[in-house]
mmCIF file of C-alpha atoms in Angstrom:
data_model
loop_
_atom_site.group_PDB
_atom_site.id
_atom_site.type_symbol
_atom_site.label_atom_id
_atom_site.label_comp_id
_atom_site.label_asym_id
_atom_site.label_seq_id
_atom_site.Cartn_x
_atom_site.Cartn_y
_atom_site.Cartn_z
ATOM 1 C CA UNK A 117 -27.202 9.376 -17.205
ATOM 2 C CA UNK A 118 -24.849 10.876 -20.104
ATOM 3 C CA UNK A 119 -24.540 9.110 -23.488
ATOM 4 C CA UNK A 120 -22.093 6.251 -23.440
ATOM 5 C CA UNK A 121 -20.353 4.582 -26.043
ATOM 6 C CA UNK A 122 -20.304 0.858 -26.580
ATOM 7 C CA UNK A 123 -18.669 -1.472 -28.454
ATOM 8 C CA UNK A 124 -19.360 -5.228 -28.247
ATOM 9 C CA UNK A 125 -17.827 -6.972 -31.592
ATOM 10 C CA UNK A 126 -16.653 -10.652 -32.702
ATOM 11 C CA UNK A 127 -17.226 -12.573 -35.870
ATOM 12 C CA UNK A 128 -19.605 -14.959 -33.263
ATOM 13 C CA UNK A 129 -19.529 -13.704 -29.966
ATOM 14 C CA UNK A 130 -17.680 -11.223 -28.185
ATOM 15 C CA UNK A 131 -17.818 -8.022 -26.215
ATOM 16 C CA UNK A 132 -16.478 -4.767 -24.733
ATOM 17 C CA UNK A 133 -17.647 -1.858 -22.933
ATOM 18 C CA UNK A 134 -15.950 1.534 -23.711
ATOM 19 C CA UNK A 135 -18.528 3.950 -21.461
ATOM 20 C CA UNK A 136 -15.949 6.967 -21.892
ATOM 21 C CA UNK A 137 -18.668 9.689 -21.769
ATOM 22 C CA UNK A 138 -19.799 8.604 -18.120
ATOM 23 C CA UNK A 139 -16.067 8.770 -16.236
ATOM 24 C CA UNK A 140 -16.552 12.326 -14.405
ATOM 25 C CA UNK A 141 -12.510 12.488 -15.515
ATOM 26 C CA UNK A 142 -12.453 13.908 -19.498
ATOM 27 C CA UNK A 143 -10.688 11.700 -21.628
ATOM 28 C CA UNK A 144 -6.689 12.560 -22.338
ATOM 29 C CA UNK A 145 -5.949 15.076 -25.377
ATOM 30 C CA UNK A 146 -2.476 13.280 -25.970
ATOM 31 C CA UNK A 147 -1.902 9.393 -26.785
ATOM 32 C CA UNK A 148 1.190 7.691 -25.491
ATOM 33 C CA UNK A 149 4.751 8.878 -25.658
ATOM 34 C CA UNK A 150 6.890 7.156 -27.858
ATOM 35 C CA UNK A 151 9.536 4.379 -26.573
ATOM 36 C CA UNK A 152 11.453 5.756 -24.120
ATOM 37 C CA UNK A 153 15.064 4.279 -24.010
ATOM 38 C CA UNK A 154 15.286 4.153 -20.382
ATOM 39 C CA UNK A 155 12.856 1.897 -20.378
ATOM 40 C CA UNK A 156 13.136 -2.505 -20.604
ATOM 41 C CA UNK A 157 13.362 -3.165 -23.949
ATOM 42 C CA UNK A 158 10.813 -6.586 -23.038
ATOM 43 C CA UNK A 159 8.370 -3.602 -21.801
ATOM 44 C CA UNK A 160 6.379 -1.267 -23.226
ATOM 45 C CA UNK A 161 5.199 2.403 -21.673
ATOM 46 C CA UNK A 162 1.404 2.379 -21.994
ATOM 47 C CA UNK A 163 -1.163 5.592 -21.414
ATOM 48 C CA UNK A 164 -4.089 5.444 -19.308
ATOM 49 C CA UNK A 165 -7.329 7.457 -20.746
ATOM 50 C CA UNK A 166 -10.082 8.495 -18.416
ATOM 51 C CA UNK A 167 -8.341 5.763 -15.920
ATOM 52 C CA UNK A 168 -9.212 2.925 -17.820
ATOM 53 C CA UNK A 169 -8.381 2.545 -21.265
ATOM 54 C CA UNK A 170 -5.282 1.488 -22.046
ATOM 55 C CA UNK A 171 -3.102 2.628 -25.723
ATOM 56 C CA UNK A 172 0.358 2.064 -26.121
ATOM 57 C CA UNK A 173 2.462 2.129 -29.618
ATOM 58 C CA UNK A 174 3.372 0.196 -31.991
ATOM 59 C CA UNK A 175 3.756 -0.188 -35.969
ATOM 60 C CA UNK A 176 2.499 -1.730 -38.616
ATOM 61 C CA UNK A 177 4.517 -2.810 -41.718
ATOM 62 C CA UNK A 178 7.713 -0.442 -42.206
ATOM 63 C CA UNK A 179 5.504 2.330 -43.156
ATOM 64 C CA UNK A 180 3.356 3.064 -40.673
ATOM 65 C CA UNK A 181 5.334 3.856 -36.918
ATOM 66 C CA UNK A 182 4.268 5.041 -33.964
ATOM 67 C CA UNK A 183 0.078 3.844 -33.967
ATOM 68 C CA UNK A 184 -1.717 3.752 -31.142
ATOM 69 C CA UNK A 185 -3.105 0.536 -30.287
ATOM 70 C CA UNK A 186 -6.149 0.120 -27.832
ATOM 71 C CA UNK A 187 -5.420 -3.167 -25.372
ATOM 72 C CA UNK A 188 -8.576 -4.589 -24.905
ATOM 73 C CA UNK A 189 -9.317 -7.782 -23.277
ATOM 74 C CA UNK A 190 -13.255 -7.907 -24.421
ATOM 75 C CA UNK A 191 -12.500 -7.604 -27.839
ATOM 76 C CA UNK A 192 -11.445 -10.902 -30.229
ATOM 77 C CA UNK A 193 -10.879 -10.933 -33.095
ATOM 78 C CA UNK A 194 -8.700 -8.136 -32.849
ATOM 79 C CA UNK A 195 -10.236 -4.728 -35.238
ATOM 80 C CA UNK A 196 -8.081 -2.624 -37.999
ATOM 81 C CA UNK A 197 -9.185 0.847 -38.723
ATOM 82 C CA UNK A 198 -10.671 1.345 -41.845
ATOM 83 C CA UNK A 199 -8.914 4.507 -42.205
ATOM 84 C CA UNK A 200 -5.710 2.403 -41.774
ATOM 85 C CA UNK A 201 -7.081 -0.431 -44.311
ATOM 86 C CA UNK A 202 -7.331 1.928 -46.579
ATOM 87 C CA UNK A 203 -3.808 3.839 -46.240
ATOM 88 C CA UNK A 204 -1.873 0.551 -46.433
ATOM 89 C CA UNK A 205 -4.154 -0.769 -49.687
ATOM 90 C CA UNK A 206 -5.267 -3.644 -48.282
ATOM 91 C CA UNK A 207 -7.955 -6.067 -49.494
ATOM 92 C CA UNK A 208 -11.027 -5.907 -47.879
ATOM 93 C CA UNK A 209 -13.459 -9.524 -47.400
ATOM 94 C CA UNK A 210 -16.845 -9.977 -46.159
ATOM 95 C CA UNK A 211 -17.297 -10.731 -42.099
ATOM 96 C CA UNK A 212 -19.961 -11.120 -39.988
ATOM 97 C CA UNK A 213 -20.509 -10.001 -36.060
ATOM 98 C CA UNK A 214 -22.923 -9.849 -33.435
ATOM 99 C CA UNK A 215 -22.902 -7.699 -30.632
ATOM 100 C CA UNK A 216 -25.326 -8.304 -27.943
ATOM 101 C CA UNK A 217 -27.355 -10.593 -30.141
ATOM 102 C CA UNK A 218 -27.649 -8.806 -33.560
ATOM 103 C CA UNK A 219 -25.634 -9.360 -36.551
ATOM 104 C CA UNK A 220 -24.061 -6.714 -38.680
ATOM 105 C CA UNK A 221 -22.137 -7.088 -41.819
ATOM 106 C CA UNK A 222 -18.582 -6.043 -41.252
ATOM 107 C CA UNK A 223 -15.046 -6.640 -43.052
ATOM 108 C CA UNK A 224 -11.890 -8.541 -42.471
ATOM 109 C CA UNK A 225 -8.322 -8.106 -43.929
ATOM 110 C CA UNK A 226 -4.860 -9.935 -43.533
ATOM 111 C CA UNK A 227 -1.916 -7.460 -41.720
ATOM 112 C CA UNK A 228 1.336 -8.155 -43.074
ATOM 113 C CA UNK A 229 3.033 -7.453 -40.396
ATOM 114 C CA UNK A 230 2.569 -5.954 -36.658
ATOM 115 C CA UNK A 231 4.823 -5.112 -33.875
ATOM 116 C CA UNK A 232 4.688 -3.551 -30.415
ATOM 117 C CA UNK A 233 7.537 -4.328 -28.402
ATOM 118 C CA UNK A 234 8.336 -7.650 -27.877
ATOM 119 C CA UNK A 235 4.818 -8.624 -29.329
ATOM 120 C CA UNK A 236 5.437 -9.316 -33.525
ATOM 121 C CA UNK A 237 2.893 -11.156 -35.702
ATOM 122 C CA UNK A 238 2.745 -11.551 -39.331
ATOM 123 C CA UNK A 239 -0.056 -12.134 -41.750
ATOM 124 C CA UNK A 240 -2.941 -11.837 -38.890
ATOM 125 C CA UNK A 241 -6.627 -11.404 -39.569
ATOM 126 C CA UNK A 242 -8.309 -8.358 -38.072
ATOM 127 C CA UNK A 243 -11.867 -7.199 -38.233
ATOM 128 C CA UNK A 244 -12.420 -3.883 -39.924
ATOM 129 C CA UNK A 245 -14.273 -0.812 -38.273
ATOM 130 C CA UNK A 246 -14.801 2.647 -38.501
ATOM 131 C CA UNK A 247 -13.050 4.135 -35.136
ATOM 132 C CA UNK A 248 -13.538 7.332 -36.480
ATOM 133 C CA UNK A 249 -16.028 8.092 -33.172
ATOM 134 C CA UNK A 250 -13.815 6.485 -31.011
ATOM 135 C CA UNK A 251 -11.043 8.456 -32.303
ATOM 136 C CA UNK A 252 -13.181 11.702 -31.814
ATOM 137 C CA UNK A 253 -14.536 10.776 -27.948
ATOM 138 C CA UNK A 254 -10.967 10.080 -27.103
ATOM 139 C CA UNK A 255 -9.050 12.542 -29.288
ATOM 140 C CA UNK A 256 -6.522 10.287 -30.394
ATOM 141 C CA UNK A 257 -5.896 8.815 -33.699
ATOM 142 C CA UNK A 258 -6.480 5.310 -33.272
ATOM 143 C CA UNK A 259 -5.239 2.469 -35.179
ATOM 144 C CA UNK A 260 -6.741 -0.279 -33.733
ATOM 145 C CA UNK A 261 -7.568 -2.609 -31.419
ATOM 146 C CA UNK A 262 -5.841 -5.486 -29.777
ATOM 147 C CA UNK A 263 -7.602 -8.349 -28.156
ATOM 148 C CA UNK A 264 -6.207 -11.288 -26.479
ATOM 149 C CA UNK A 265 -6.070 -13.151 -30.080
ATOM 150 C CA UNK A 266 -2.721 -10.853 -31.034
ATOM 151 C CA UNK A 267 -2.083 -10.055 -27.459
ATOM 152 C CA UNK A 268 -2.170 -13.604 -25.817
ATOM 153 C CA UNK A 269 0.236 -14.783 -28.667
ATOM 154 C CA UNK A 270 3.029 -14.068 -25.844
ATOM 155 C CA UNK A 271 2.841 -13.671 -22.071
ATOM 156 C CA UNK A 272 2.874 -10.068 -20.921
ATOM 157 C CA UNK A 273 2.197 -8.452 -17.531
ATOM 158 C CA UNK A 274 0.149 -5.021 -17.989
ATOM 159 C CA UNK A 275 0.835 -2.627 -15.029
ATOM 160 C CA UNK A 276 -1.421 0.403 -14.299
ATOM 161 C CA UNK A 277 0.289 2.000 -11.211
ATOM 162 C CA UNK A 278 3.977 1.894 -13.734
ATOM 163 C CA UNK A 279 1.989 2.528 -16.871
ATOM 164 C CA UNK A 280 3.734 -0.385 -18.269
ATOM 165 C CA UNK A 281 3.340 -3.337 -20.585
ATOM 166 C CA UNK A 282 6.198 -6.015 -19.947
ATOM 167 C CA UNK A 283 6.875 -8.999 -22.062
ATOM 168 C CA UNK A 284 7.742 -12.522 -20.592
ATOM 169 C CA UNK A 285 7.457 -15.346 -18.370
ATOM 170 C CA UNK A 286 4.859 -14.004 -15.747
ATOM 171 C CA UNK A 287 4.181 -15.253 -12.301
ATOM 172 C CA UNK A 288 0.765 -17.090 -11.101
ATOM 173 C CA UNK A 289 -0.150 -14.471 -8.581
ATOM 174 C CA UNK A 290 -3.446 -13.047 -8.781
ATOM 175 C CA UNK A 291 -7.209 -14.235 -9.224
ATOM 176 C CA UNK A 292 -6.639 -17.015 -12.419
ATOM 177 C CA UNK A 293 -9.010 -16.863 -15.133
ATOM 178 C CA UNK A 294 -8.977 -19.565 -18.308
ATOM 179 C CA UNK A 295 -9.428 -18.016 -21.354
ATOM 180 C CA UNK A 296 -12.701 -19.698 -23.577
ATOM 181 C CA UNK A 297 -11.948 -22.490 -25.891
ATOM 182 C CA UNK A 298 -11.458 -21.016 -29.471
ATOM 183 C CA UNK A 299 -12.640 -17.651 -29.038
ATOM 184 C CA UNK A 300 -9.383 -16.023 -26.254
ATOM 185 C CA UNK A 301 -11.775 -14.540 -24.046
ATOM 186 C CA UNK A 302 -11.115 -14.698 -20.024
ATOM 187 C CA UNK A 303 -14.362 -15.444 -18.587
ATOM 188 C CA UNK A 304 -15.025 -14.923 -14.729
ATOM 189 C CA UNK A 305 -17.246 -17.421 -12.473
ATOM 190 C CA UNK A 306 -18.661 -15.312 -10.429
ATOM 191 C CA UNK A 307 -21.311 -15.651 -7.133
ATOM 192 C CA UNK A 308 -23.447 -12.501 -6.852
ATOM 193 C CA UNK A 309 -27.123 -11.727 -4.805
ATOM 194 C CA UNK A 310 -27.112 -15.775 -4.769
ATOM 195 C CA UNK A 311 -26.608 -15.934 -8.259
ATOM 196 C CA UNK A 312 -23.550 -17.597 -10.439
ATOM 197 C CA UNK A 313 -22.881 -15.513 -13.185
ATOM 198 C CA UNK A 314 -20.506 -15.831 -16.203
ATOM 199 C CA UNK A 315 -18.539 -11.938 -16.254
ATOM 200 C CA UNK A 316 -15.978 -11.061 -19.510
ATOM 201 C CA UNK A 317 -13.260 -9.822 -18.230
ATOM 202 C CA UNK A 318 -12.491 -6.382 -19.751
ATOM 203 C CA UNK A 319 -9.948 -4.031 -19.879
ATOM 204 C CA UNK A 320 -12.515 -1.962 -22.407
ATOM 205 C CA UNK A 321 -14.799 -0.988 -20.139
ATOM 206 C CA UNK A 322 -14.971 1.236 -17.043
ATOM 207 C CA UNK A 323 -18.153 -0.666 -15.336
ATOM 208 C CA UNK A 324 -19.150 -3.520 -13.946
ATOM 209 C CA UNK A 325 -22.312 -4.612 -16.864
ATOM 210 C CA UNK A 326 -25.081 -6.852 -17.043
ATOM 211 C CA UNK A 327 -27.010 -8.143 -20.068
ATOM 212 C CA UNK A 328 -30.428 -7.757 -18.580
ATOM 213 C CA UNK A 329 -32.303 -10.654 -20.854
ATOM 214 C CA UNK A 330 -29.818 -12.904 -18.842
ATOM 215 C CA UNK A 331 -29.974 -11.856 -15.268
ATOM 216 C CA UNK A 332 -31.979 -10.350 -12.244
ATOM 217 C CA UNK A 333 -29.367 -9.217 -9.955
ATOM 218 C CA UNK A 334 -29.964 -5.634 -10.591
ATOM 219 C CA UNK A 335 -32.835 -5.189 -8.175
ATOM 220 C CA UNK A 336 -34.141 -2.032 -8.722
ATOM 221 C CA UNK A 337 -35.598 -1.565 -12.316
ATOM 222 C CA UNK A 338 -37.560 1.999 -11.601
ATOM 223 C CA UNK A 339 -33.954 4.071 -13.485
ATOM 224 C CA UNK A 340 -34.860 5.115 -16.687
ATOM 225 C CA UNK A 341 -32.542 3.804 -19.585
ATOM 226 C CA UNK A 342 -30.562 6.079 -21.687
ATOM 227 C CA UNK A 343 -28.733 5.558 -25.148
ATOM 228 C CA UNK A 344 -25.634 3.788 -25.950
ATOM 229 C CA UNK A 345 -23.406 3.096 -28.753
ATOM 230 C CA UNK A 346 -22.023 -0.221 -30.535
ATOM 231 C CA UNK A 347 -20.624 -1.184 -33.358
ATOM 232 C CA UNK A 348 -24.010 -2.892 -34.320
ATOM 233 C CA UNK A 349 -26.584 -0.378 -33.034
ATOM 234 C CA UNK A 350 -27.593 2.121 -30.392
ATOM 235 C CA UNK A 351 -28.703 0.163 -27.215
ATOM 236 C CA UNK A 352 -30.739 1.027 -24.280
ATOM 237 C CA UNK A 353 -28.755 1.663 -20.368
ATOM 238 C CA UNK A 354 -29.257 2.227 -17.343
ATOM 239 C CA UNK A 355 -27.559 2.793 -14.062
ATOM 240 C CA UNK A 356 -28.944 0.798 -10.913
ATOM 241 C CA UNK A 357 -28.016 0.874 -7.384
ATOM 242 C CA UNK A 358 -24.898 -0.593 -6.216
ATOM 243 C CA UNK A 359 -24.477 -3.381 -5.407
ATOM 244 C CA UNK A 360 -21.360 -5.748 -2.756
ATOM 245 C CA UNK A 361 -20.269 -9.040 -3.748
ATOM 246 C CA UNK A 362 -17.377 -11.741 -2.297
ATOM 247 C CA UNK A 363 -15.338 -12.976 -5.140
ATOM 248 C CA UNK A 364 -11.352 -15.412 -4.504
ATOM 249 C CA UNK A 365 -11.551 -14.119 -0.962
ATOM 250 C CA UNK A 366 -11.992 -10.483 -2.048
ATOM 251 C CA UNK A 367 -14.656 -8.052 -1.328
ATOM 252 C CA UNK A 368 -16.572 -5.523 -4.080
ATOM 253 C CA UNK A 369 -18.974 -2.980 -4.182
ATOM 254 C CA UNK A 370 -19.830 -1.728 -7.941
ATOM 255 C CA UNK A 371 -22.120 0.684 -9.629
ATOM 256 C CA UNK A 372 -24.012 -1.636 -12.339
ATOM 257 C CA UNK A 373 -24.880 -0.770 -15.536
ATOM 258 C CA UNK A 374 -27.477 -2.705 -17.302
ATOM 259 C CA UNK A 375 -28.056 -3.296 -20.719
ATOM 260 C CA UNK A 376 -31.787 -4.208 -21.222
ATOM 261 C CA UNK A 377 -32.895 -7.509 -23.016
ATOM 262 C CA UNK A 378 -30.177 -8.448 -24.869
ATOM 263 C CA UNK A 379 -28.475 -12.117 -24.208
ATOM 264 C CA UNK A 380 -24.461 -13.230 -25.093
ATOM 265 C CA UNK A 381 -24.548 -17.284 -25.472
ATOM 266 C CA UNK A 382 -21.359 -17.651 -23.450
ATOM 267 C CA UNK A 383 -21.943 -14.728 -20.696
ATOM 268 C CA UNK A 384 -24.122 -12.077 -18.557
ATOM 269 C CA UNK A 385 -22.112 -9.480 -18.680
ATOM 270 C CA UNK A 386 -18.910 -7.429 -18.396
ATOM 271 C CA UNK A 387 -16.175 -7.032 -15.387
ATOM 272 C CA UNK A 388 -13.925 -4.226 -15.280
ATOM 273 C CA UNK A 389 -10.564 -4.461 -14.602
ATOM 274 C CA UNK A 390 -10.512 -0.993 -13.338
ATOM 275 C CA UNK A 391 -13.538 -0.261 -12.107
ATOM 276 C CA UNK A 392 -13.272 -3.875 -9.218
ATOM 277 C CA UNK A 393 -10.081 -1.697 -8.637
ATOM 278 C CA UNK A 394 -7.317 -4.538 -9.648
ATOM 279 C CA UNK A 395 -3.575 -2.762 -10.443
ATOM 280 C CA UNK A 396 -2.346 -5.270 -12.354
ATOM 281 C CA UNK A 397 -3.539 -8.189 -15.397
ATOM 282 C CA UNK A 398 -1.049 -10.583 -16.737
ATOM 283 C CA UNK A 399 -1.441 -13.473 -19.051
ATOM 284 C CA UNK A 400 0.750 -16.862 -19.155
ATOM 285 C CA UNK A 401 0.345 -17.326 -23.014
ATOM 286 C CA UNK A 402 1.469 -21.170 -22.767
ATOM 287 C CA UNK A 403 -0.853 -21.831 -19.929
ATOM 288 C CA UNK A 404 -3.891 -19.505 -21.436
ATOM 289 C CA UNK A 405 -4.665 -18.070 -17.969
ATOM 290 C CA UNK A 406 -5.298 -14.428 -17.155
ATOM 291 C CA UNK A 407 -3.876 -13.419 -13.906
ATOM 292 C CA UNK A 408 -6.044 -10.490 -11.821
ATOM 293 C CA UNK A 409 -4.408 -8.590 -8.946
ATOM 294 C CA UNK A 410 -4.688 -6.116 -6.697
#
């Protein structure tokens, strides 16, 4: 298996799979156009890298236009770059995460103001990282990125096949998921190999991922584990054999990958939007349900 990059952050809990370096499809050169007028002004275009991650543009402030923003379900709080931090002067204060079960000593800071399309918010709190390796896998300068805590302020509709974020009242179509008391996270219920397990639903991440101190639905345990990256620390993968599951009706066959003996309090592991092969996820921001479909 080829080195994969990981990033599972949140002041208590919170995570989200980025596994770039294992799509067989290299990652995009160019980051998204900017606005196009022909387009809604309630929507948004968005760019797809390595058919998965998803960056569309915004600004911050007056001064800085046209950043790229990563939208990223599995990620709350939402995270600044520190290379941005620093451009705009702002004040940095001590945070704390943990990511897969360690803690690390990170930053927070206080945006003035943030815009992308319809979506404005002023004086929000944002972890601070160094995306400088994200910015390098993806080649794309990287701003931050936006979890459902900034995103979920309004309802929006995100559309893969149209490449398209639209703003406003959405319709309750689709697998629902409730987002986590205090912590905007969609988390799944899901029924595999006999099993009920508790699955983040993540636009972040390419594959379907276990936390392997939590759960034995992974069978086969003979694959040797390889490297990844997260914010905290490099963590042990590995790739096991796929695997078919029944979920709302719907049937799925995924290509695991497990990350060994490491535990998240609230679940086992990581869905995909991509990867289960769903074409659309919308949120109803007054309702605080997630909306899957395919």
């Amino acid at each position: 298996m080829r080195r994969a990059f990981l990033h599972l952050v949140s002041f208590a809990v919170v995570g989200s799979w980025t596994g770039g370096a294992l799509l067989a499809a290299a990652p995009s050169k160019n980051g998204p156009n900017h606005l196009d007028s022909t387009i809604p002004q309630a929507s948004v275009p968005v760019h797809i890298l390595g058919g998965f991650l998803v960056l569309a543009e915004g600004k911050i402030g007056e001064s800085l236009q046209h950043e790229n923003f990563i939208l990223d379900t599995g990620t709350s709080p939402s995270i600044l770059n520190v290379r941005v931090a620093r451009q705009l002067g702002l004040a940095l204060s001590p945070a704390k995460i943990t990511a897969i079960g360690r803690d690390s000593e990170v930053a927070s800071t206080t945006v003035p103001q943030l815009k992308l399309g319809a979506l404005q918010t002023r004086s929000a709190t944002f972890l601070v990282a160094d995306l400088a390796d994200v910015e390098r896998n993806w080649k794309v300068s990287i701003a931050g990125i936006l979890g459902l805590d900034i995103l979920g302020q309004v309802s929006f509709r995100l559309d893969y096949e149209r490449q398209l974020l639209q703003f406003g009242a959405v319709s309750a179509k689709g697998i629902p998921i409730g987002l986590s008391t205090g912590l905007n996270l969609p988390i799944a219920e899901v029924h595999i190999n006999g099993r009920t397990l508790h699955l983040l639903v993540d636009t972040g991440s390419d594959h379907l991922v276990f936390f392997g101190g939590r759960n034995t639905t992974a069978s086969d345990s003979s694959a040797a584990y390889a490297p990844g990256n997260s914010v905290a620390e490099t963590v042990p993968v590995r790739q096991v054999p796929a695997l078919q599951f029944e979920w709302n009706g719907l049937r799925f066959q995924q290509t695991p990958l497990v990350v060994a003996g490491r535990e998240e309090p609230l679940f086992d592991g990581l869905m995909s939007v991509r990867s289960m092969g769903f074409r659309s996820i919308a949120m109803d921001a007054s309702s605080r349900v997630v909306y899957l479909q395919k």
